[in-house]
mmCIF file of C-alpha atoms and ligand atoms in Angstrom:
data_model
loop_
_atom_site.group_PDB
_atom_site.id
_atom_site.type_symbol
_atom_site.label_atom_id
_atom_site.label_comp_id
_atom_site.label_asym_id
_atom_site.label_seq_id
_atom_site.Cartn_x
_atom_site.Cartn_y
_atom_site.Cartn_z
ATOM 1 C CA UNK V 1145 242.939 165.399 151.818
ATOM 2 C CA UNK V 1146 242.779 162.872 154.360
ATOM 3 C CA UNK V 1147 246.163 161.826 156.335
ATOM 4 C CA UNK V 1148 247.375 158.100 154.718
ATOM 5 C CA UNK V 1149 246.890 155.438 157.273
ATOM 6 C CA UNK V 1150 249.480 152.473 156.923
ATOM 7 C CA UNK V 1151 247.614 149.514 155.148
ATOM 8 C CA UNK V 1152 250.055 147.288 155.345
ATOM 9 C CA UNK V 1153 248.493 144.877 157.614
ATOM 10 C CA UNK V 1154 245.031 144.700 156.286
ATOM 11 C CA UNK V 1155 243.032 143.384 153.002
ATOM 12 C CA UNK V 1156 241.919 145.877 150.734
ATOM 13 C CA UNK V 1157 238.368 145.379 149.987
ATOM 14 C CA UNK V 1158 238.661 147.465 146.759
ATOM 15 C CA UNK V 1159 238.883 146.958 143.338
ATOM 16 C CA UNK V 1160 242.867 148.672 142.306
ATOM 17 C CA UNK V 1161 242.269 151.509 139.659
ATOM 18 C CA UNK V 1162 245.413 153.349 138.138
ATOM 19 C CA UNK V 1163 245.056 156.528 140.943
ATOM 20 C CA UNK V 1164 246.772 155.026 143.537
ATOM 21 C CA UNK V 1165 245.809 158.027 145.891
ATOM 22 C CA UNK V 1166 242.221 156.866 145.433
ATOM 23 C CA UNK V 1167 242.570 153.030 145.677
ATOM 24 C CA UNK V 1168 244.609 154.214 149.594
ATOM 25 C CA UNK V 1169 241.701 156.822 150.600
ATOM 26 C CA UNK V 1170 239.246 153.854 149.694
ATOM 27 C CA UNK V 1171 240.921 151.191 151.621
ATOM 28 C CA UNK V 1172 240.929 153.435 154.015
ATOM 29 C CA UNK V 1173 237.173 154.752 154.444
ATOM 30 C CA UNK V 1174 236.391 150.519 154.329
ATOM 31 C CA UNK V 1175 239.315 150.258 156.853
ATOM 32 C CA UNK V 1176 237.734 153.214 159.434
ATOM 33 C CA UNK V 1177 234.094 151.940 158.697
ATOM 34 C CA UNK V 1178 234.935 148.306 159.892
ATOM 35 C CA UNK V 1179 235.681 149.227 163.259
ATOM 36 C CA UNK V 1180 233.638 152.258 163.303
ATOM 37 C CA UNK V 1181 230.843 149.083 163.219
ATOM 38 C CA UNK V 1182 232.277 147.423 165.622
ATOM 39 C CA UNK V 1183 232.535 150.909 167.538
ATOM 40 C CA UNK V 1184 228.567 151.376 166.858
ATOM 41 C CA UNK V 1185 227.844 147.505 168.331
ATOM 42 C CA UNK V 1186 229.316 148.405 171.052
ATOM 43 C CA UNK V 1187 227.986 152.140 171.474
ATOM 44 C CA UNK V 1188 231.545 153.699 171.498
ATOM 45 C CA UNK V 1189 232.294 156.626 170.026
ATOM 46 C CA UNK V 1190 235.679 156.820 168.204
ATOM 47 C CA UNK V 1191 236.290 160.143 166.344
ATOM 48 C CA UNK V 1192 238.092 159.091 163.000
ATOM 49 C CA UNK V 1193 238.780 162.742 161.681
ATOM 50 C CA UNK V 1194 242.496 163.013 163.748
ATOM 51 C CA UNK V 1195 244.308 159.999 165.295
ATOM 52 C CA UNK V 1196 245.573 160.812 168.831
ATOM 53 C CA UNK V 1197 248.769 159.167 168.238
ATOM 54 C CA UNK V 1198 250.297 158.201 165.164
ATOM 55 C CA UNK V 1199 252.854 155.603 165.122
ATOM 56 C CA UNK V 1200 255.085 155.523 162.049
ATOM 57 C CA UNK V 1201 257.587 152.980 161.006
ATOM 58 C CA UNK V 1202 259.010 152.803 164.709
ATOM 59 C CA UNK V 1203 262.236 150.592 165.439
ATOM 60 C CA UNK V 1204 263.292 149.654 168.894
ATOM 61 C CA UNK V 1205 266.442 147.738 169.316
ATOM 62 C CA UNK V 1206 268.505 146.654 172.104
ATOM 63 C CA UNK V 1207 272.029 146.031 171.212
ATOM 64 C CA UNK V 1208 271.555 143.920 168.419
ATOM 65 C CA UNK V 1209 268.195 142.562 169.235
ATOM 66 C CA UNK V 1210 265.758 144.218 166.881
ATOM 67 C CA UNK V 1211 262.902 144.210 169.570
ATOM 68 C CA UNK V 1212 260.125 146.552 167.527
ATOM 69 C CA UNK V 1213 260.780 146.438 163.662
ATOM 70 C CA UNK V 1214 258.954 149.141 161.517
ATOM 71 C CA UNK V 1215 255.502 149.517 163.283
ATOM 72 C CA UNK V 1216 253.092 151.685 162.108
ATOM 73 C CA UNK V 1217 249.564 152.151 163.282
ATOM 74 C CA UNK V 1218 247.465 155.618 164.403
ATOM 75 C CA UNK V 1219 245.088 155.152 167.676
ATOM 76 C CA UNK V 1220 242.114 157.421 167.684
ATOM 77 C CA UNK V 1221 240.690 158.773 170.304
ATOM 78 C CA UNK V 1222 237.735 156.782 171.985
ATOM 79 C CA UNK V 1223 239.610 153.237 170.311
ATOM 80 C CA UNK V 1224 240.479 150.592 172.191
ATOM 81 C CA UNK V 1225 243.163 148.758 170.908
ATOM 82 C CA UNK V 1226 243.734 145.970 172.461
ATOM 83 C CA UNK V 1227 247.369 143.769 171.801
ATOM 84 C CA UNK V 1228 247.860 140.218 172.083
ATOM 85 C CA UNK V 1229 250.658 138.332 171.293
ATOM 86 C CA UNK V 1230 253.473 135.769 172.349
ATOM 87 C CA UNK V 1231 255.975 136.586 175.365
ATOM 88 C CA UNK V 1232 258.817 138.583 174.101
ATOM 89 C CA UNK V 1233 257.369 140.058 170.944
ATOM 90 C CA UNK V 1234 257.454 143.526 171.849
ATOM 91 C CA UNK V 1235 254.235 144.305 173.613
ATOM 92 C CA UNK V 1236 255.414 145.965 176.610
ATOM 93 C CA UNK V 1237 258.521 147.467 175.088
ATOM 94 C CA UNK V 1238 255.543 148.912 172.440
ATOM 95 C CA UNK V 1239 253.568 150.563 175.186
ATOM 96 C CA UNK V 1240 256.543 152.132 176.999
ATOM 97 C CA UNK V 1241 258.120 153.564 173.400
ATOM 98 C CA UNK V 1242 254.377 155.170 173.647
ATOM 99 C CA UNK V 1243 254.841 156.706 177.111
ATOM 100 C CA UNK V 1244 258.246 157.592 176.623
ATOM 101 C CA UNK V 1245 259.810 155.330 179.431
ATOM 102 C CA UNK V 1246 262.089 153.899 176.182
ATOM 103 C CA UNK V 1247 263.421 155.886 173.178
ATOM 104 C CA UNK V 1248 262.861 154.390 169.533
ATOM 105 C CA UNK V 1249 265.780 153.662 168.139
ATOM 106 C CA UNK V 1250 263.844 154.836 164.993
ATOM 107 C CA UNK V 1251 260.223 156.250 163.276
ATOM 108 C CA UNK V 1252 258.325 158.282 165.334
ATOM 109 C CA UNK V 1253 255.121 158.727 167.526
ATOM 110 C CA UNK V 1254 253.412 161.589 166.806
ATOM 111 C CA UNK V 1255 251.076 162.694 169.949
ATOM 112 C CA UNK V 1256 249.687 166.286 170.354
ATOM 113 C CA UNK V 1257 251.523 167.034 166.904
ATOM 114 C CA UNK V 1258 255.147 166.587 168.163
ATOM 115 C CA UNK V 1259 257.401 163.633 167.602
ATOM 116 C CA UNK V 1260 257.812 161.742 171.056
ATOM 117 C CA UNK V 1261 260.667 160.133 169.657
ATOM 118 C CA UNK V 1262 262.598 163.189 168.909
ATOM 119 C CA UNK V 1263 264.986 163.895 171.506
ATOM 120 C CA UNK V 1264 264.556 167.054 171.440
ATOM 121 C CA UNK V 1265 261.375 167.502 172.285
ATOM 122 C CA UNK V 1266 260.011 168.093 176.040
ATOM 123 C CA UNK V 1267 258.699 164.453 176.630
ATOM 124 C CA UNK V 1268 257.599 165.551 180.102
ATOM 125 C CA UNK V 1269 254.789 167.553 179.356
ATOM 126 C CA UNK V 1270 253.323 164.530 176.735
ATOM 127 C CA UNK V 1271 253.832 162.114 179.475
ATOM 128 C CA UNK V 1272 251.531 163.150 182.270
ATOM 129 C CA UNK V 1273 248.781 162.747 179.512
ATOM 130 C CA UNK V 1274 249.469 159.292 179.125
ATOM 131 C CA UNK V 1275 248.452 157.290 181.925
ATOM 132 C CA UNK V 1276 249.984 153.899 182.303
ATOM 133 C CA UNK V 1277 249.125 151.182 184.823
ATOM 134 C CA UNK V 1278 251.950 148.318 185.076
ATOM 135 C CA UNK V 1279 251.501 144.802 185.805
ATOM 136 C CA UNK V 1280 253.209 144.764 188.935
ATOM 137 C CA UNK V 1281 250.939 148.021 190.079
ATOM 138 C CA UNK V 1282 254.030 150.047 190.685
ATOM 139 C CA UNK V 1283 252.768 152.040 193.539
ATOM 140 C CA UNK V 1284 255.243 153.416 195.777
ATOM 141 C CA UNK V 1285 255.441 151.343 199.392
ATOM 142 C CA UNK V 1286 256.552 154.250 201.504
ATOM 143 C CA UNK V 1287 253.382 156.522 200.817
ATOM 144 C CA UNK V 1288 249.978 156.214 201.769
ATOM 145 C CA UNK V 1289 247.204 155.388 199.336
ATOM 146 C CA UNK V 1290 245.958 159.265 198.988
ATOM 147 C CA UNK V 1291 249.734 160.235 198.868
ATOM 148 C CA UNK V 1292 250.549 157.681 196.034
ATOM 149 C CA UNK V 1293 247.014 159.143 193.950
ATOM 150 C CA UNK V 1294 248.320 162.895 194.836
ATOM 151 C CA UNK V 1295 252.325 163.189 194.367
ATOM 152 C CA UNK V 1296 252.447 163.293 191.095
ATOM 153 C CA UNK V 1297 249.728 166.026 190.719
ATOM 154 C CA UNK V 1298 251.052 168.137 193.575
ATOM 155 C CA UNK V 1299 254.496 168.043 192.181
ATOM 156 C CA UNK V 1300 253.442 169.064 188.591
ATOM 157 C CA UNK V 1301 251.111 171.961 189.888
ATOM 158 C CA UNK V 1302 253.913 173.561 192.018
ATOM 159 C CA UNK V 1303 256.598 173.374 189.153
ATOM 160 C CA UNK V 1304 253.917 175.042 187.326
ATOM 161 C CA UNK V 1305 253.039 177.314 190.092
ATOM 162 C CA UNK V 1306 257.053 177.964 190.579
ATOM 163 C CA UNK V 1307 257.742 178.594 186.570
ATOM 164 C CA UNK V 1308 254.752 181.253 186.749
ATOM 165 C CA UNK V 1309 255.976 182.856 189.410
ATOM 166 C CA UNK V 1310 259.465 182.811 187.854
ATOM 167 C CA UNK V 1311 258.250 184.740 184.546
ATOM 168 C CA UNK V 1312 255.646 187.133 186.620
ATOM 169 C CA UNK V 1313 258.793 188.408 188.427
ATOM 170 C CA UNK V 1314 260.595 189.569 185.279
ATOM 171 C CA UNK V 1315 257.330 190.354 183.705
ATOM 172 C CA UNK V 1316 257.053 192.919 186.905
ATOM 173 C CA UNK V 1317 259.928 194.006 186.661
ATOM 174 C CA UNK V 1318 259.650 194.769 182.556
ATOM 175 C CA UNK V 1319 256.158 196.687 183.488
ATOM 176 C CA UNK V 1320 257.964 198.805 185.472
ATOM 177 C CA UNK V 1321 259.034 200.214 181.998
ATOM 178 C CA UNK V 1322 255.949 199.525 179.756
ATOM 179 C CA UNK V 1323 253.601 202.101 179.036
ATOM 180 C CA UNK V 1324 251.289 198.933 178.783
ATOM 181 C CA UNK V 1325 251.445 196.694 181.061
ATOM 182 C CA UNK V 1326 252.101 192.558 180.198
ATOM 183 C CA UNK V 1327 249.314 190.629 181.764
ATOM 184 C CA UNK V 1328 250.668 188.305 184.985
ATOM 185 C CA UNK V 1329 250.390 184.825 184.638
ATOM 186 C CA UNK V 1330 247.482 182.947 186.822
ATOM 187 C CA UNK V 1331 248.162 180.512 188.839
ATOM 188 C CA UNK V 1332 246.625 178.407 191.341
ATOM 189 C CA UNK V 1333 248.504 178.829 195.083
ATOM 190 C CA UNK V 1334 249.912 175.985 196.694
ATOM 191 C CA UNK V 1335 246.964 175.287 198.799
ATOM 192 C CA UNK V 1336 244.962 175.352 195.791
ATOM 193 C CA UNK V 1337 246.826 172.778 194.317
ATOM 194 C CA UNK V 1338 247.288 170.369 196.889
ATOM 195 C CA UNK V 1339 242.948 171.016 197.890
ATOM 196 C CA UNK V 1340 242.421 169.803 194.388
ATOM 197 C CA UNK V 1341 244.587 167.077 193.726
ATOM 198 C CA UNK V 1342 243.261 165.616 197.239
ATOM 199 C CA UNK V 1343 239.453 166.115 196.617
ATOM 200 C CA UNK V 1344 239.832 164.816 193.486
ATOM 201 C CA UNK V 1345 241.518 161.633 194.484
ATOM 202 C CA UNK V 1346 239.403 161.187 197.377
ATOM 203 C CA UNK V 1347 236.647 161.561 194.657
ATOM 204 C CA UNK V 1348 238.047 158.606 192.854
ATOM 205 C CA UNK V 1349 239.039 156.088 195.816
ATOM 206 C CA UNK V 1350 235.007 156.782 196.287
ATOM 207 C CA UNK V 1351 233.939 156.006 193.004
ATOM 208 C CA UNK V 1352 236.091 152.675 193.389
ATOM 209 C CA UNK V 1353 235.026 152.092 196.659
ATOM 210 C CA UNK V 1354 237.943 152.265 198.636
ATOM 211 C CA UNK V 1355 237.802 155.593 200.310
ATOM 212 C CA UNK V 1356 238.610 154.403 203.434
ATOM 213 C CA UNK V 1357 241.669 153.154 202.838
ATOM 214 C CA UNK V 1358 243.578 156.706 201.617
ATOM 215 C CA UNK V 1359 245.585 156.731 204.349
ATOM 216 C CA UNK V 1360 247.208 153.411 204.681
ATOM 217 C CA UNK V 1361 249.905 151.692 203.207
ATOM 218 C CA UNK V 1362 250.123 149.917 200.312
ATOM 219 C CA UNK V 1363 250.994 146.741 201.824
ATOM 220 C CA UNK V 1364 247.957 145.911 203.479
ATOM 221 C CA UNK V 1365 245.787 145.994 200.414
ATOM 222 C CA UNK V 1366 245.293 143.016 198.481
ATOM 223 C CA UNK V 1367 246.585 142.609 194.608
ATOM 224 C CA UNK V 1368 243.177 143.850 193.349
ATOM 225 C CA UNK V 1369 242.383 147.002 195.437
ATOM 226 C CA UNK V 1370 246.216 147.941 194.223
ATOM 227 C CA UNK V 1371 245.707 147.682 190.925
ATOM 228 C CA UNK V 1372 242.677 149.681 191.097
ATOM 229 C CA UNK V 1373 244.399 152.395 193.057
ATOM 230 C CA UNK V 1374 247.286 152.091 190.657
ATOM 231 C CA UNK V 1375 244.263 152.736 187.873
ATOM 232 C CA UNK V 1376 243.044 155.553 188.985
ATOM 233 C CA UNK V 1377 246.548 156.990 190.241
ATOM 234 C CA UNK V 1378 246.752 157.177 186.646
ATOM 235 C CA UNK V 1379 243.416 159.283 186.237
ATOM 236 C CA UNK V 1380 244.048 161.628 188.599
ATOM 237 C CA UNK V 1381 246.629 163.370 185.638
ATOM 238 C CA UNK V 1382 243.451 163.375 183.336
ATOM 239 C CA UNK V 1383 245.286 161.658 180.554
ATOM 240 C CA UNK V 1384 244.234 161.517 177.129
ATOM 241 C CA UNK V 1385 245.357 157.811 176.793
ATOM 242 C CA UNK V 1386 245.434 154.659 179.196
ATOM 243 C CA UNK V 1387 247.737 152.017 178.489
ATOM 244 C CA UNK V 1388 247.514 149.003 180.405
ATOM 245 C CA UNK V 1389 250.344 146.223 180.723
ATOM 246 C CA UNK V 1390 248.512 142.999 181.699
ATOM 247 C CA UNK V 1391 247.125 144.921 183.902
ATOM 248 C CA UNK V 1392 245.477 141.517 185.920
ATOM 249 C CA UNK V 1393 248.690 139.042 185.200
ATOM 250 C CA UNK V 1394 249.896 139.714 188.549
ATOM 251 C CA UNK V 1395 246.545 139.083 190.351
ATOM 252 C CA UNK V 1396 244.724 136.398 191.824
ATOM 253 C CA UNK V 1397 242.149 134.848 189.988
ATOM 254 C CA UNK V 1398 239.545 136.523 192.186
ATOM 255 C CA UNK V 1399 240.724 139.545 191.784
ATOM 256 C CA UNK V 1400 240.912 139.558 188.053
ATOM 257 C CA UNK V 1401 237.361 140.323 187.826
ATOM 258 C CA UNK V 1402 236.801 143.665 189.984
ATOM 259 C CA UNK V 1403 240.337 145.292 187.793
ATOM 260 C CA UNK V 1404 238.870 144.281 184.808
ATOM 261 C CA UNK V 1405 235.109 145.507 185.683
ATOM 262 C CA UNK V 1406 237.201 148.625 186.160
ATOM 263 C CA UNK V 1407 239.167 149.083 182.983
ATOM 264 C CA UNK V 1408 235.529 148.215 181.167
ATOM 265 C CA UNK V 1409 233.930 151.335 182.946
ATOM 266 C CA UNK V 1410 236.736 153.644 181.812
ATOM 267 C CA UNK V 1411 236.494 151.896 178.445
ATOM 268 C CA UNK V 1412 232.971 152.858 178.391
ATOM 269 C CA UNK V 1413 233.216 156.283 179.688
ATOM 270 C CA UNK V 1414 234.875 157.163 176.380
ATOM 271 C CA UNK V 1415 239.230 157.009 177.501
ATOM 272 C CA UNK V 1416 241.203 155.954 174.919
ATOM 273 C CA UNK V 1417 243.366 152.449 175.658
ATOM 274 C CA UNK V 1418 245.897 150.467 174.688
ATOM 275 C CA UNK V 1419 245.374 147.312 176.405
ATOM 276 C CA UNK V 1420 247.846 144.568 176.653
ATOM 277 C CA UNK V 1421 246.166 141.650 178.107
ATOM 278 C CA UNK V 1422 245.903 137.961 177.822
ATOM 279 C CA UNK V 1423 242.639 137.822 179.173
ATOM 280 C CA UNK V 1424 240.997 136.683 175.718
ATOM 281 C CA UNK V 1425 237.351 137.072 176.698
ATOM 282 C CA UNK V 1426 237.925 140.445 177.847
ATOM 283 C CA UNK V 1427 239.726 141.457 174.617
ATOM 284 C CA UNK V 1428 236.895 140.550 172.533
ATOM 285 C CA UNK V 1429 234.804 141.849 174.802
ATOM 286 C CA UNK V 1430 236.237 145.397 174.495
ATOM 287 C CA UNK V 1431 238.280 145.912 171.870
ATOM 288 C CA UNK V 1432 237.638 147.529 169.019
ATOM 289 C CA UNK V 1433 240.662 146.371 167.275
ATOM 290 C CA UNK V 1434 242.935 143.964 167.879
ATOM 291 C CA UNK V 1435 246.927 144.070 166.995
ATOM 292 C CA UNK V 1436 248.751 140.593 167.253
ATOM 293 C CA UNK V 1437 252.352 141.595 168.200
ATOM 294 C CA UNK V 1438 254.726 138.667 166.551
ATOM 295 C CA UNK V 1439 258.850 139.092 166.520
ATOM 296 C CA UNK V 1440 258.321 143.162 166.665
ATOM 297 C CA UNK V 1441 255.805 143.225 164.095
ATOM 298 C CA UNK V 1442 252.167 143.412 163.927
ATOM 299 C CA UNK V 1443 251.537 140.169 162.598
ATOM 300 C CA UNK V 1444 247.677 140.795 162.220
ATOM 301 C CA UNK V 1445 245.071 143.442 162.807
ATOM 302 C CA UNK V 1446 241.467 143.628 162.884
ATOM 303 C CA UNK V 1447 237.513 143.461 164.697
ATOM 304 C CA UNK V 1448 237.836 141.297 167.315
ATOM 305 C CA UNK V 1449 235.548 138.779 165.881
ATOM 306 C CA UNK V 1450 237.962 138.351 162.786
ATOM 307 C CA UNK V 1451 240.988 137.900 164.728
ATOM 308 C CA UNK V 1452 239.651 135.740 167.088
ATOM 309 C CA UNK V 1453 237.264 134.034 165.023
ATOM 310 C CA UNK V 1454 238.577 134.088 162.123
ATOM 311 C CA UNK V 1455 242.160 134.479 162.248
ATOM 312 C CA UNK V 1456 244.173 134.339 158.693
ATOM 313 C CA UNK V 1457 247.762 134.560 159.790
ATOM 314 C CA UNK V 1458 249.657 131.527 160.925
ATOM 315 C CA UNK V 1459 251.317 133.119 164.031
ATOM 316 C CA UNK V 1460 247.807 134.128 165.099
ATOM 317 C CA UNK V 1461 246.434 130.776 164.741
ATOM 318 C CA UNK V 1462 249.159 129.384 166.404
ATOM 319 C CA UNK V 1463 248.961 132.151 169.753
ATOM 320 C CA UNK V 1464 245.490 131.635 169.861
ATOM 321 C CA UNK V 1465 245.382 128.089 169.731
ATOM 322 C CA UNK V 1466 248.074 128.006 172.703
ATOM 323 C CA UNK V 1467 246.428 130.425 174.847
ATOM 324 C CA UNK V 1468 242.057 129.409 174.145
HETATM 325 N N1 ADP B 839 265.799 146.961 178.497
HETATM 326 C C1 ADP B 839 265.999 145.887 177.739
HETATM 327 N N2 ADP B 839 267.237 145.500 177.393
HETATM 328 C C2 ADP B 839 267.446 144.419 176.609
HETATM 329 N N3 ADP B 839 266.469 143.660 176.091
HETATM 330 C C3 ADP B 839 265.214 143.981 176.398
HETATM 331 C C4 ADP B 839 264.894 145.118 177.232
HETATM 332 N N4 ADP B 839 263.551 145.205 177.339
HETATM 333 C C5 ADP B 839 263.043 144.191 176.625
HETATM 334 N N5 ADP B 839 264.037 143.451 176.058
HETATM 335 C C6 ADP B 839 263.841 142.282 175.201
HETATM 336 O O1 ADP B 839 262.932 142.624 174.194
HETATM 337 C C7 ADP B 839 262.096 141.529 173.875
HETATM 338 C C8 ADP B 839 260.657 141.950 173.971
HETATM 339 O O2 ADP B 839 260.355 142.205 175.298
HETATM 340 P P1 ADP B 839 258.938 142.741 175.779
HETATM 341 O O3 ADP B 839 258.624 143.997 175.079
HETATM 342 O O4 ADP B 839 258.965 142.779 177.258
HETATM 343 O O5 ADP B 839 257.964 141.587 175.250
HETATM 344 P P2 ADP B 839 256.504 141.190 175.709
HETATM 345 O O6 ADP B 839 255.969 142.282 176.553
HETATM 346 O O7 ADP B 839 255.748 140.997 174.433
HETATM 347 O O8 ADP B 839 256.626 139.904 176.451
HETATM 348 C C9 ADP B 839 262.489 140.399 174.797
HETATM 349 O O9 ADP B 839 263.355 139.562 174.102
HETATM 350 C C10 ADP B 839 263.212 141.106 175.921
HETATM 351 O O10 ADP B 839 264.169 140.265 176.488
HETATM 352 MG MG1 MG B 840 255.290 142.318 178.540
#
């Protein structure tokens, strides 16, 4: 059987029968074929058959403030979701419950089949497959470009490298004994690690054009070429998922353009997003669904051209009518 989708948020297009069961897997094939449509108009694949992260009645609250109340939505992978919604509704506190940088005060967010929001689970090895790229770009000052794209690579490859050489030493040692011996783990050396991390940024600071800036300082880069190398900082972990916090708020009108000409390439290439963004155009543009965020709740979800077209709820009219 199918895993249930929450429905909450959308019409059902079906006719109720007494099987509930089959009334929910019917809403939901109409549910999955709606975007997939949308998907198809827009040649993107989205692969329905597992979502890549499954969020389930998650809470976040600070103090008394009841910031994310009971969301529940599953992102595939290929989707782009994009969220729109009034300041202070939840957005970014959303996206970092998603990446782990805030823990839900309750639900869960199933990604790679463990709960992120269980604290007992190792959140570290979830999180370098989530890439996220900040508003204020969030690179680090005090590095250079290629050292900002690297560090974080470098330093996960030699705690691997270190943890492997840990357990081959008592492996070793337990061979000693062993009529048949335990294979060693492989690792890459430390040369290895730091050769690839720096081809493969210096292969993406190419493919953004900005090669020859990997070893200078943040500072003397404009808004827009930060962004970008904040963009594909995040790539260089190969994560599964991109989520973007108005990624262009920060940025100069001018500059708007060659970050978001960016984001649409990934988009294309197949990376699954969460996109907060007021850029409207953009969202309709490449979304395949949009979520309207409204006092922690998703006040409205659907195609792009039914949200912004056609919008049914009231805080949606009212959003859109503020910000079109
Ligand atoms: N760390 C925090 N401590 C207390 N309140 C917070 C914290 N982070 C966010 N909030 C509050 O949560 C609400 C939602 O914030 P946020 O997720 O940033 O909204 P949005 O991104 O939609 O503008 C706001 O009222 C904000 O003041
Ligand atoms: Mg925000």
């Amino acid at each position: 059987m199918k895993k249930k989708r929450n429905v909450v948020y959308f019409t059902p297009v079906v006719k109720p029968t007494k099987n509930l069961e089959v009334v929910e897997e019917k809403v939901e094939e109409k549910i999955e074929e709606k975007f997939e449509e949308v998907a198809k108009e827009k040649a993107i694949e989205i692969d329905y058959s597992n979502p890549l992260i499954e969020v389930k009645n998650l809470v976040k609250s600070f103090g008394d403030l009841v910031v994310l109340n009971d969301i529940s939505t599953n992102i595939y992978p290929g989707e782009k979701v994009v969220v729109i919604g009034p300041s202070g509704s939840g957005k970014s506190t959303f996206l970092r419950c998603l990446n782990c940088m805030e823990d839900p005060s309750g639900g869960s967010i199933i990604f790679d089949g463990e709960d992120l929001a269980d604290l007992k689970v190792d959140i570290n090895k979830h999180r370098e497959k989530i890439g996220m790229v900040f508003q204020q770009f969030n690179l680090f000052n005090n590095l250079t470009v290629l050292k900002n794209i690297t560090v974080a690579p470098i330093h996960l490859g030699v705690k691997r490298l270190r943890r492997a050489q840990f357990k081959n030493f008592f492996i070793k040692i337990g061979n000693a004994f062993r009529k048949e011996k335990k294979p060693l783990i492989e690792s890459k050396s430390k040369k290895e690690i730091i050769k690839e991390a720096t081809d493969n940024a210096m292969k993406l600071l190419k493919r953004i054009g900005l090669e020859e800036k990997a070893n200078v300082y943040p500072s003397t880069l404009s808004g827009g070429q930060k962004q970008r190398i904040a963009i594909i900082r995040a790539l260089n972990m190969n994560p599964k998922v991109m989520l973007f916090d108005e990624p262009t708020s920060a940025l100069d009108p001018e500059m708007v353009g060659e970050v978001l000409d960016l984001i649409k390439d990934l988009a294309n290439e197949g990376m699954t997003m969460v996109i907060v963004t007021h850029e409207m155009g953009f969202a309709k543009e490449v979304g395949t669904r949009i979520l309207l965020m409204a006092d922690g709740k998703i006040a409205e979800e659907g195609t792009p051209t039914e949200v912004f077209d056609n919008p049914k709820n009231p805080r949606t009219i009212q959003f859109l009518k503020a910000v079109l």
